[in-house]
Tab-separated table of C-alpha atoms in Angstrom:
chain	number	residue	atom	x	y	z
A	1	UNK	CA	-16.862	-15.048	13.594
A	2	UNK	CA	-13.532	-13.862	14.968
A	3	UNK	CA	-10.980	-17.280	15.204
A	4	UNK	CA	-9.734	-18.596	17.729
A	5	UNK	CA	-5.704	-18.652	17.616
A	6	UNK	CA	-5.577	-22.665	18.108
A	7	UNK	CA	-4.000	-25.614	16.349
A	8	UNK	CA	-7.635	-26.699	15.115
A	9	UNK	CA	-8.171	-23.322	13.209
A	10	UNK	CA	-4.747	-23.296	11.920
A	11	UNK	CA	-5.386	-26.500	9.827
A	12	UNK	CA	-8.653	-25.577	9.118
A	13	UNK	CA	-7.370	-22.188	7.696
A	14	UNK	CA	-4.388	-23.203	6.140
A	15	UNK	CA	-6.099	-26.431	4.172
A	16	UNK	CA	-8.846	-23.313	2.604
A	17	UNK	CA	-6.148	-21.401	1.457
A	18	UNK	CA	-4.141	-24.110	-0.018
A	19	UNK	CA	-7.343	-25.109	-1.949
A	20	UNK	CA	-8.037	-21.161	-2.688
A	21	UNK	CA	-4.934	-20.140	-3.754
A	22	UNK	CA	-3.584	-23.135	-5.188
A	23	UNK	CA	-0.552	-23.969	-2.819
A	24	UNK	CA	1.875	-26.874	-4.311
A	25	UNK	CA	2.844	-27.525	-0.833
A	26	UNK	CA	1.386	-26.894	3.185
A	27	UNK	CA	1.888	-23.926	4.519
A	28	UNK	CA	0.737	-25.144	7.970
A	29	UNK	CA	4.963	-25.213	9.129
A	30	UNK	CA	5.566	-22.686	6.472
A	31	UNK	CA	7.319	-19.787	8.148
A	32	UNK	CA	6.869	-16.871	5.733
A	33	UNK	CA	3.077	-18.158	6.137
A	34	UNK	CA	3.200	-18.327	9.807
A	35	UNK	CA	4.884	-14.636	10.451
A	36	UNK	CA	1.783	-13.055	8.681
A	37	UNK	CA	-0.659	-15.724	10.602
A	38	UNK	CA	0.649	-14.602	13.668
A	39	UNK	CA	0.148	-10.776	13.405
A	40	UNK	CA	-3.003	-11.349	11.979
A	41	UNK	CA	-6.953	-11.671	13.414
A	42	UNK	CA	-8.908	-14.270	11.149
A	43	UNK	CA	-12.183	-14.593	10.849
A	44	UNK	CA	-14.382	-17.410	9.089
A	45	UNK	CA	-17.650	-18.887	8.764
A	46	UNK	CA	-18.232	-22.901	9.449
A	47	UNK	CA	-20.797	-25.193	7.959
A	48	UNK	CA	-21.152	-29.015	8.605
A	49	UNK	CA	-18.147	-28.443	10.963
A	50	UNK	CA	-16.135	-27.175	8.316
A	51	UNK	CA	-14.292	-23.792	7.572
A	52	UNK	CA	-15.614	-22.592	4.492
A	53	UNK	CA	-15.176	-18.928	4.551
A	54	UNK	CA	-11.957	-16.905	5.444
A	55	UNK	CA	-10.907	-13.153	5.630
A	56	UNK	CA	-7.770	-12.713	7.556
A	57	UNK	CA	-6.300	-8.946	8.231
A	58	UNK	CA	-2.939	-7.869	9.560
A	59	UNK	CA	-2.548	-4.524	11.875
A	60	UNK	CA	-0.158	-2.125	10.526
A	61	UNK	CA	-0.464	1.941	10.645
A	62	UNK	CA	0.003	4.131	7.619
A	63	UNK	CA	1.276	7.729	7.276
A	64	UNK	CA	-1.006	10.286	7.333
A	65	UNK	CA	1.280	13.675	6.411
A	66	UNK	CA	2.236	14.225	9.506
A	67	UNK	CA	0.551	11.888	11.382
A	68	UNK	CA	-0.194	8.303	11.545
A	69	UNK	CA	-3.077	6.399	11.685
A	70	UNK	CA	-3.924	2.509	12.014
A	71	UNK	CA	-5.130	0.469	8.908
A	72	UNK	CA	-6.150	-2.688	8.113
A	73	UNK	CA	-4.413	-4.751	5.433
A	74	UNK	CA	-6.749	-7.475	4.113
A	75	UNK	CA	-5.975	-10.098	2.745
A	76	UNK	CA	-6.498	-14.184	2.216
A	77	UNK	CA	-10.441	-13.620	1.131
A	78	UNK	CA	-10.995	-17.304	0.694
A	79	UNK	CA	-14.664	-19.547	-0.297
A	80	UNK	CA	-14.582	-23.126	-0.818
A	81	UNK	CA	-16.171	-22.734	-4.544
A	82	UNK	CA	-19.462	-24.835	-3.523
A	83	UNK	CA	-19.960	-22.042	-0.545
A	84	UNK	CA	-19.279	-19.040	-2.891
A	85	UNK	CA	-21.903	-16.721	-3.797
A	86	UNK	CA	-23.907	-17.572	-0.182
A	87	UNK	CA	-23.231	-14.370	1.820
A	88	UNK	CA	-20.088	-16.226	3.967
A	89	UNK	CA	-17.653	-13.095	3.122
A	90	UNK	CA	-20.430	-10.480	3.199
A	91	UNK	CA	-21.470	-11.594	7.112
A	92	UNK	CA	-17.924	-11.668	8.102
A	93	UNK	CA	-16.835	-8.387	6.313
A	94	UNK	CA	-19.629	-6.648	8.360
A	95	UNK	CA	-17.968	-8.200	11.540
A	96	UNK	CA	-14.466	-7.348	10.608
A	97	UNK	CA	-15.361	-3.373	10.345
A	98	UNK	CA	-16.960	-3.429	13.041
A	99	UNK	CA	-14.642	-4.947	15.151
A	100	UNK	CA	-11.760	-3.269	13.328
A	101	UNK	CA	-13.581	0.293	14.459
A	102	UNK	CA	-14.088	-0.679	17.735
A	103	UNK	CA	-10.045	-1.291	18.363
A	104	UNK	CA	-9.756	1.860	17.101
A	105	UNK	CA	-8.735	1.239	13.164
A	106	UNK	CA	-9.276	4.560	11.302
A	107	UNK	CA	-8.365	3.041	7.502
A	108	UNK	CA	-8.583	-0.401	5.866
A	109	UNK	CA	-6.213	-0.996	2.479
A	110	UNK	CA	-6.807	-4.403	0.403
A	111	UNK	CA	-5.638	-5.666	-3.366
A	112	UNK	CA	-8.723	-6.627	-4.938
A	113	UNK	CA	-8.825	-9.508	-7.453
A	114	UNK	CA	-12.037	-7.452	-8.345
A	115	UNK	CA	-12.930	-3.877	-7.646
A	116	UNK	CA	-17.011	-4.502	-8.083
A	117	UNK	CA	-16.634	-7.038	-5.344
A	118	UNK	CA	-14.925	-5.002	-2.472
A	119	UNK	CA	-16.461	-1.953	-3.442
A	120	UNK	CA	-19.971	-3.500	-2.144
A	121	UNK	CA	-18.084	-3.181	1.104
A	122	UNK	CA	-17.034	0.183	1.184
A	123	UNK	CA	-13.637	-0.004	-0.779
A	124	UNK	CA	-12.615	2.367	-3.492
A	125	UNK	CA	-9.507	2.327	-5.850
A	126	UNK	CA	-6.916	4.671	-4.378
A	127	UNK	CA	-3.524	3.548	-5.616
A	128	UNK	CA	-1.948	2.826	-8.571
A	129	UNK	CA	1.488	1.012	-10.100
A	130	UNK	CA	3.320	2.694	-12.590
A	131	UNK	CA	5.464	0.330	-14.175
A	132	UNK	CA	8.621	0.957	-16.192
A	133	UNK	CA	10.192	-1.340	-18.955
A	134	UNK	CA	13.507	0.117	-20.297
A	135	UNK	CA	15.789	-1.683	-22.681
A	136	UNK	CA	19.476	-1.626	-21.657
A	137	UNK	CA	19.957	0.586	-24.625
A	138	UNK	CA	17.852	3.182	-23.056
A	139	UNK	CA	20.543	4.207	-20.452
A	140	UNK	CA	22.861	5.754	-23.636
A	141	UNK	CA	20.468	8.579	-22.866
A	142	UNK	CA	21.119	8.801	-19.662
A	143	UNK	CA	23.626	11.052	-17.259
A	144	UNK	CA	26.233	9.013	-14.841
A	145	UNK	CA	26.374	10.589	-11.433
A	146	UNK	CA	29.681	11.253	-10.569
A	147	UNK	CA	29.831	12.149	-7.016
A	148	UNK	CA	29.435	9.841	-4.005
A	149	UNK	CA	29.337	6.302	-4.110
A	150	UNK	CA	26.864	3.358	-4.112
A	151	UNK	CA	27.427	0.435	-1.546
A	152	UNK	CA	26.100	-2.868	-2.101
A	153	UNK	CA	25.544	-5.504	1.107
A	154	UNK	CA	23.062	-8.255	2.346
A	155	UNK	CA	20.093	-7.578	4.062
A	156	UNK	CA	21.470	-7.805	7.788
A	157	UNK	CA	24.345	-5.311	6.419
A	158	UNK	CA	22.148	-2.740	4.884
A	159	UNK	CA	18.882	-3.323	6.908
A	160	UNK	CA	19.828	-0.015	9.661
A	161	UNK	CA	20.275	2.293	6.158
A	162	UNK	CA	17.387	1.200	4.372
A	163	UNK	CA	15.106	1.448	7.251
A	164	UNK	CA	16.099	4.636	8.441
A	165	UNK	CA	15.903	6.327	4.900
A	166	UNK	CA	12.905	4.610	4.865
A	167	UNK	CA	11.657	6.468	7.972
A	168	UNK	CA	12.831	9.586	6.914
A	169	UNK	CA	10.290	9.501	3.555
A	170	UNK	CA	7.617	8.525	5.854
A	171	UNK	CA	7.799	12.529	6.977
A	172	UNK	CA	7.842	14.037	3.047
A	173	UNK	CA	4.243	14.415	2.613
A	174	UNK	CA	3.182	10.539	2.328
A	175	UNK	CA	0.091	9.456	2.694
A	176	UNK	CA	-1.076	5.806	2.935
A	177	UNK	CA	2.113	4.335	2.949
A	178	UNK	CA	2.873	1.442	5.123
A	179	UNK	CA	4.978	2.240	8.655
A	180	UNK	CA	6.817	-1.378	8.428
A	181	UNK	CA	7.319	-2.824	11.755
A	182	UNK	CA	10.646	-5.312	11.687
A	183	UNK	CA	8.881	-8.512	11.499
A	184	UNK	CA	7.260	-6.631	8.052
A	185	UNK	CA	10.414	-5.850	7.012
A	186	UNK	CA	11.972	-9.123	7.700
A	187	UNK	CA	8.938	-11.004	5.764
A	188	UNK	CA	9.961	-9.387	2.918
A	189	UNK	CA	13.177	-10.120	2.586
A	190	UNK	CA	12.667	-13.531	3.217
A	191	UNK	CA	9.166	-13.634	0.717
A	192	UNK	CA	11.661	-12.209	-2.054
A	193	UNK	CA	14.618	-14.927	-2.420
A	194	UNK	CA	17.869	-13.864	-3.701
A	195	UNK	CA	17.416	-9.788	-3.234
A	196	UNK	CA	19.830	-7.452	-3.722
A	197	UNK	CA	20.704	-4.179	-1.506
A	198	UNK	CA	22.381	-1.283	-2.000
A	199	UNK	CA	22.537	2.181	-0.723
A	200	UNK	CA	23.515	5.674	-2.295
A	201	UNK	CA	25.906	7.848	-0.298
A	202	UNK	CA	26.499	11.648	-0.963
A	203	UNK	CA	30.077	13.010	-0.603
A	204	UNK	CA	30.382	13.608	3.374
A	205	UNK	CA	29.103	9.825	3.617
A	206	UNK	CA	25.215	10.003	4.427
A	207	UNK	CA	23.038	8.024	2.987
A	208	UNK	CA	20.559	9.532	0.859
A	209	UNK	CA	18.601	5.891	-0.799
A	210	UNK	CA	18.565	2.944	-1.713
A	211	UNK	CA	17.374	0.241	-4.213
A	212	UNK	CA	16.223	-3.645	-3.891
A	213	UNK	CA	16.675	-5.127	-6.489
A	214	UNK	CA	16.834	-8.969	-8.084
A	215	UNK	CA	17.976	-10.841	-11.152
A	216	UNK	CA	15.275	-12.717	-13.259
A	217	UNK	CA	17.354	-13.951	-16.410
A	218	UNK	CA	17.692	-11.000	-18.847
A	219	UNK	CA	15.807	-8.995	-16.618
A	220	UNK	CA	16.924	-6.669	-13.896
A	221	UNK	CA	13.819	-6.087	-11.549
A	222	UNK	CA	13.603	-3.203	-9.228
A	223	UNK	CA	11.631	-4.019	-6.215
A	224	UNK	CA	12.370	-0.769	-4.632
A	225	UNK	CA	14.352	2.490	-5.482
A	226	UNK	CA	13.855	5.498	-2.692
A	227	UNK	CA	15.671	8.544	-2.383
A	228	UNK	CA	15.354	11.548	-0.796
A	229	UNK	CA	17.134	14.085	-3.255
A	230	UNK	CA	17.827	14.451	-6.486
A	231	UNK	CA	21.325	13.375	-6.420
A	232	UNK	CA	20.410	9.646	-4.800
A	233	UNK	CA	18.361	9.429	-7.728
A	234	UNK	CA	20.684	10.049	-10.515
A	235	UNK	CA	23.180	7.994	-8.414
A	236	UNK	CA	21.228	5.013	-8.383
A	237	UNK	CA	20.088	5.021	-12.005
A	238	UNK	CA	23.728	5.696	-12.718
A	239	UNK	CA	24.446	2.082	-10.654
A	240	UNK	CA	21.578	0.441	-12.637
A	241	UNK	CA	23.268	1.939	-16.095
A	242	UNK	CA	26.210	0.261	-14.754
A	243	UNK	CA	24.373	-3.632	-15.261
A	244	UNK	CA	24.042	-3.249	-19.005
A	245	UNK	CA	25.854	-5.320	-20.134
A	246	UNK	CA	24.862	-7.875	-18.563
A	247	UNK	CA	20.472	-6.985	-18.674
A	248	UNK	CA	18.627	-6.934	-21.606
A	249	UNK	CA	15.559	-5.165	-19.823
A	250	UNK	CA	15.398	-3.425	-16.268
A	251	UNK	CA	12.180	-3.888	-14.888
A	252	UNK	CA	10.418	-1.216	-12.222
A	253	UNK	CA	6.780	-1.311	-10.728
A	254	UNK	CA	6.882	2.583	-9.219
A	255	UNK	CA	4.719	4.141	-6.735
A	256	UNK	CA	2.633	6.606	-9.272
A	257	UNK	CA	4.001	9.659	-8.421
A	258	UNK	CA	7.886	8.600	-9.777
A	259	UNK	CA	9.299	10.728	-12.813
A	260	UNK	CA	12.547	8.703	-13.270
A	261	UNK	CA	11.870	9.119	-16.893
A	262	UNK	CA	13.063	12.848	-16.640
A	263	UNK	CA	16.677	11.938	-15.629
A	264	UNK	CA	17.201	10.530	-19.432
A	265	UNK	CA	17.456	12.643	-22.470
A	266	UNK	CA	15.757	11.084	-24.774
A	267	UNK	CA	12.384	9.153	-22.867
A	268	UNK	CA	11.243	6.933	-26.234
A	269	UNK	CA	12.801	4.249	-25.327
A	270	UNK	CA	10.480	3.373	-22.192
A	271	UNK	CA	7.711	1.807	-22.090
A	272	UNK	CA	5.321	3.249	-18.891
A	273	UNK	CA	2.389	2.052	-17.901
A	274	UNK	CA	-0.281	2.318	-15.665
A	275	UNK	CA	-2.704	0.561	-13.677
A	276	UNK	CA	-4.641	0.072	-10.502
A	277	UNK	CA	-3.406	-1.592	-7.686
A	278	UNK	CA	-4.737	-1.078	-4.046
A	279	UNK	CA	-8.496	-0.163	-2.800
A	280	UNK	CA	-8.765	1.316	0.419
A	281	UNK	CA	-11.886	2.553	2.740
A	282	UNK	CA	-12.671	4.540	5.930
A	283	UNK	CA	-13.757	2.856	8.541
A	284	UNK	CA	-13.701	5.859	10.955
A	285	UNK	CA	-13.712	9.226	9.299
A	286	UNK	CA	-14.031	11.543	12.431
A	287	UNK	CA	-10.376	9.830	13.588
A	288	UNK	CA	-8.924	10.826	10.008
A	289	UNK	CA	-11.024	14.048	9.958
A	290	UNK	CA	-9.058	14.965	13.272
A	291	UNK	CA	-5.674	14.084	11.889
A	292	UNK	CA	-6.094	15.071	8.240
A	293	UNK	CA	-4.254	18.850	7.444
A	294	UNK	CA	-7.671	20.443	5.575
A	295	UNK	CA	-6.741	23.970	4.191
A	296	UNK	CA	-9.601	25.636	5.491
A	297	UNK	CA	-10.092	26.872	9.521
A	298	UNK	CA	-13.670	25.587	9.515
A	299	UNK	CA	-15.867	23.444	7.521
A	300	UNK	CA	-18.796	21.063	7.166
A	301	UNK	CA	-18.040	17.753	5.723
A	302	UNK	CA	-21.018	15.070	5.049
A	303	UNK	CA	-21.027	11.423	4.611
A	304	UNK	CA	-24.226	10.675	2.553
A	305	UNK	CA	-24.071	6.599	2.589
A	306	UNK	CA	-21.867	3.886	4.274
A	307	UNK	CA	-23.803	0.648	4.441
A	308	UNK	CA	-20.985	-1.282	6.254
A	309	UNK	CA	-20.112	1.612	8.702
A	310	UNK	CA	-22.891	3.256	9.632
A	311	UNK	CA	-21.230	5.450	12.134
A	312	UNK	CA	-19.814	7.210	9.247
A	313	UNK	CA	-22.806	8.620	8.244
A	314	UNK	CA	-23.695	12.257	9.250
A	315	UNK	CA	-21.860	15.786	9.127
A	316	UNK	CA	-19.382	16.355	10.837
A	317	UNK	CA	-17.583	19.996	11.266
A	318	UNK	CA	-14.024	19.996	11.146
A	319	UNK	CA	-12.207	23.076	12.933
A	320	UNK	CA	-8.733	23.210	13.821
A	321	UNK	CA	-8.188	20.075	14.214
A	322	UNK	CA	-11.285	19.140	16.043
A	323	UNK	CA	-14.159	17.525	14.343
A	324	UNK	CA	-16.924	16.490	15.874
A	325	UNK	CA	-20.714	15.281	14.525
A	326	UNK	CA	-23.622	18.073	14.102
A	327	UNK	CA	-27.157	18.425	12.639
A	328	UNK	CA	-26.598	20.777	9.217
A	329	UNK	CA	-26.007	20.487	6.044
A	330	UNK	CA	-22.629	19.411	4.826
A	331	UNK	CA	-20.136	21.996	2.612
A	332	UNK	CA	-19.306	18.919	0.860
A	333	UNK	CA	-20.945	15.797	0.757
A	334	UNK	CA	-20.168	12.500	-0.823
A	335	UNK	CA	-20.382	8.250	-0.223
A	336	UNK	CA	-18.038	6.736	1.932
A	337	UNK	CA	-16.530	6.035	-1.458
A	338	UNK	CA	-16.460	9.164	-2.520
A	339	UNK	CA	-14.592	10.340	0.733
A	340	UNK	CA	-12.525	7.300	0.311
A	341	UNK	CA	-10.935	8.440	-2.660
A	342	UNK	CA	-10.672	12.299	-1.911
A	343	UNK	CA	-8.956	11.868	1.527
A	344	UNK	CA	-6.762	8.711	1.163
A	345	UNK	CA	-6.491	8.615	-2.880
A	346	UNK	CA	-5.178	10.665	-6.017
A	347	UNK	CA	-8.544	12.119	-6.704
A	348	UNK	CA	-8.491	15.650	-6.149
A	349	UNK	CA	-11.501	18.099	-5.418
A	350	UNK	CA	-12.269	19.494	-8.073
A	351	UNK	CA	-12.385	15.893	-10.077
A	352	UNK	CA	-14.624	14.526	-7.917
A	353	UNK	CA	-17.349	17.509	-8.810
A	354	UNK	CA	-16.500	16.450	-12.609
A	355	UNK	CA	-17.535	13.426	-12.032
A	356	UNK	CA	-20.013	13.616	-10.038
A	357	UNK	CA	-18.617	11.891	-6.684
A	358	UNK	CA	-18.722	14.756	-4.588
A	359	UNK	CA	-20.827	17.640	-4.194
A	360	UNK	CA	-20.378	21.183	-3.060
A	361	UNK	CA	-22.636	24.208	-1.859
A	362	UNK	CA	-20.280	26.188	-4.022
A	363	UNK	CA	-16.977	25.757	-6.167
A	364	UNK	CA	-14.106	25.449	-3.581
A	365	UNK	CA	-10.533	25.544	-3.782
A	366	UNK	CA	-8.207	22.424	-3.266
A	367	UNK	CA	-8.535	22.379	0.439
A	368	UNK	CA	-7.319	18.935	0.428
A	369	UNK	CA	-4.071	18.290	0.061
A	370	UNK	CA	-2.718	15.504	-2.592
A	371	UNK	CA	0.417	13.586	-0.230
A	372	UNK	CA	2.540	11.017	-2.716
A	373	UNK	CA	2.487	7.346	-1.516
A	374	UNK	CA	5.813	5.061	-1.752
A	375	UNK	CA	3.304	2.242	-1.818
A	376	UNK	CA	6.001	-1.490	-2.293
A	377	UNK	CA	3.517	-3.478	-0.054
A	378	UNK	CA	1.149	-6.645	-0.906
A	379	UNK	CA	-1.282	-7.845	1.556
């Protein structure tokens, strides 16, 4: 059931998740706690008068190419270990989507602690971290930027920059990144102690990026680097070549879709890695249907299964930016999953015939385009 927003629930919530998640200390006054608490709807099941089952999920909305959509972000999936294992998430996961479709919530986004779990609920794997270790040595091999400058400043200093480059990537063919609202973007900064900000400028003085950044010992750790051209790129790497001397290792967990390792001349020094990171699911497919750009004037697209949304399930032909639910045959026809990781993922079309998560009447081309996702955000 959907909680009520009360002192009562608030101890009852925060004494699971202590237990849960192994808090050292109460979060009950603890701000950073609170400021997610209080953009968020929780829900819970009680036994014997106690809370023993928690799922709480903050309202954000995500870009969507050009458009933007609202999504779920859930998070704080919590059992008292004697209640685990009874069906306490499963009942209020059913409630959640439902409620979350009724207000209107087109997408959901979560970080699983285990993919076989949430994907009984819909969820597929649709983002991944690429992660970058490069030894100080490393940046021998690498070009300094001459032109324009890099400006470093606190948060309050730099905030209208980074925010408003920030905005500007949101229109560069993302999809599923967050749209931070300020008291996101705030959280943050206060989650992350002892950040760093800085922002590239080109020669007439705009800014082009900017990187977040703090010190861990011997490590330099990139929390974010964004740029919108080439040069704000190469100008700050050249700013992190300028720490090392003082860095044995620089540290970066990218969005999947960075090449930073093309901007040094020789690459063997890095170490890259990938691996998953977020799962996401529809919860309304004829909203993101409507909004999503599909290279084709008309088509049928089918939804074989969704057990959690059953709404979902049906064809629906999509014309001009209309859809709208008919009795055929679909064009192409997959699982909520399946659809889940074609429309809001890195799996393309023709992969998903491979492997046998989609099927078509006949071969088609890539009528769904692949956005990049500047995906920094932790629910």
């Amino acid at each position: 059931m959907k909680l009520t927003r009360d002192h009562q629930s608030l101890e009852a919530i925060t004494s699971l998740i202590e237990y849960a998640f192994k808090k050292q200390q109460p979060i009950i006054n603890d701000p950073l706690f609170l400021s997610r608490y209080e953009h968020a709807d929780c829900y819970g099941v009680y036994q014997d008068a106690e809370l023993t089952n928690l799922v709480m999920a903050n309202h954000f909305e995500i870009q969507l190419f050009q458009q933007r959509v609202k999504m779920a972000g859930v998070g704080y999936v919590a059992s008292y270990p004697e209640y685990r294992g009874q069906g306490g998430i499963s009942s209020i996961m059913s409630e959640l989507l439902s409620d979350l479709h009724a207000q209107g919530v087109a997408v959901s986004q979560l970080a699983p602690f285990s993919e076989a779990f949430y994907r009984q609920f819909g969820y597929e794997p649709t983002s991944r971290r690429k992660t970058y270790r490069i030894p100080a040595k490393a940046f021998t091999y690498l070009p300094s930027e001459r032109r324009g400058q890099v400006k470093r400043g606190t948060w309050q200093q730099m905030k209208p920059l980074i925010q408003t480059v920030y905005q500007r990537l949101l229109m560069q063919q993302q999809v599923g990144t967050v749209v931070r609202e300020d008291w996101w973007w705030e959280r943050l900064n206060e989650y992350y102690p002892h950040r760093f900000y800085a922002a590239a400028f080109d020669d007439m003085g705009a800014a082009k990026g900017y990187i977040i950044y703090r010190m861990q010992g011997n490590t330099l750790a990139v929390d974010e680097l964004a740029y919108e051209n080439d040069f704000a790129l190469r100008k700050l790497l050249t700013y992190l070549k300028a720490h090392v001397s003082s860095f044995e290792e620089f540290l970066y967990h990218a969005p999947v879709c960075e090449r930073i390792e093309k901007c040094f001349l020789e690459q063997e020094e890095l170490t890259i890695t990938l691996e998953p990171y977020m799962m996401s699911r529809i919860i309304d497919i004829e909203q993101l249907l409507t909004k999503f750009p599909i290279q084709q004037k008309e088509i049928i697209l089918e939804v074989t299964e969704d057990k959690e949304c059953p709404w979902n399930v049906g064809s629906w032909l999509v014309s001009q930016g209309s859809c709208q639910k008919v009795q055929a045959a679909g064009d192409i026809k997959a699982t909520i999953h399946g659809w889940s990781e074609l429309l809001l993922g890195e799996l393309t079309l023709a992969e998903g015939i491979f492997l046998g998560k989609v099927t078509a009447s006949e071969f088609e081309t890539e009528i769904f385009p692949k956005g990049q996702q500047q995906f920094y955000d932790y629910f």
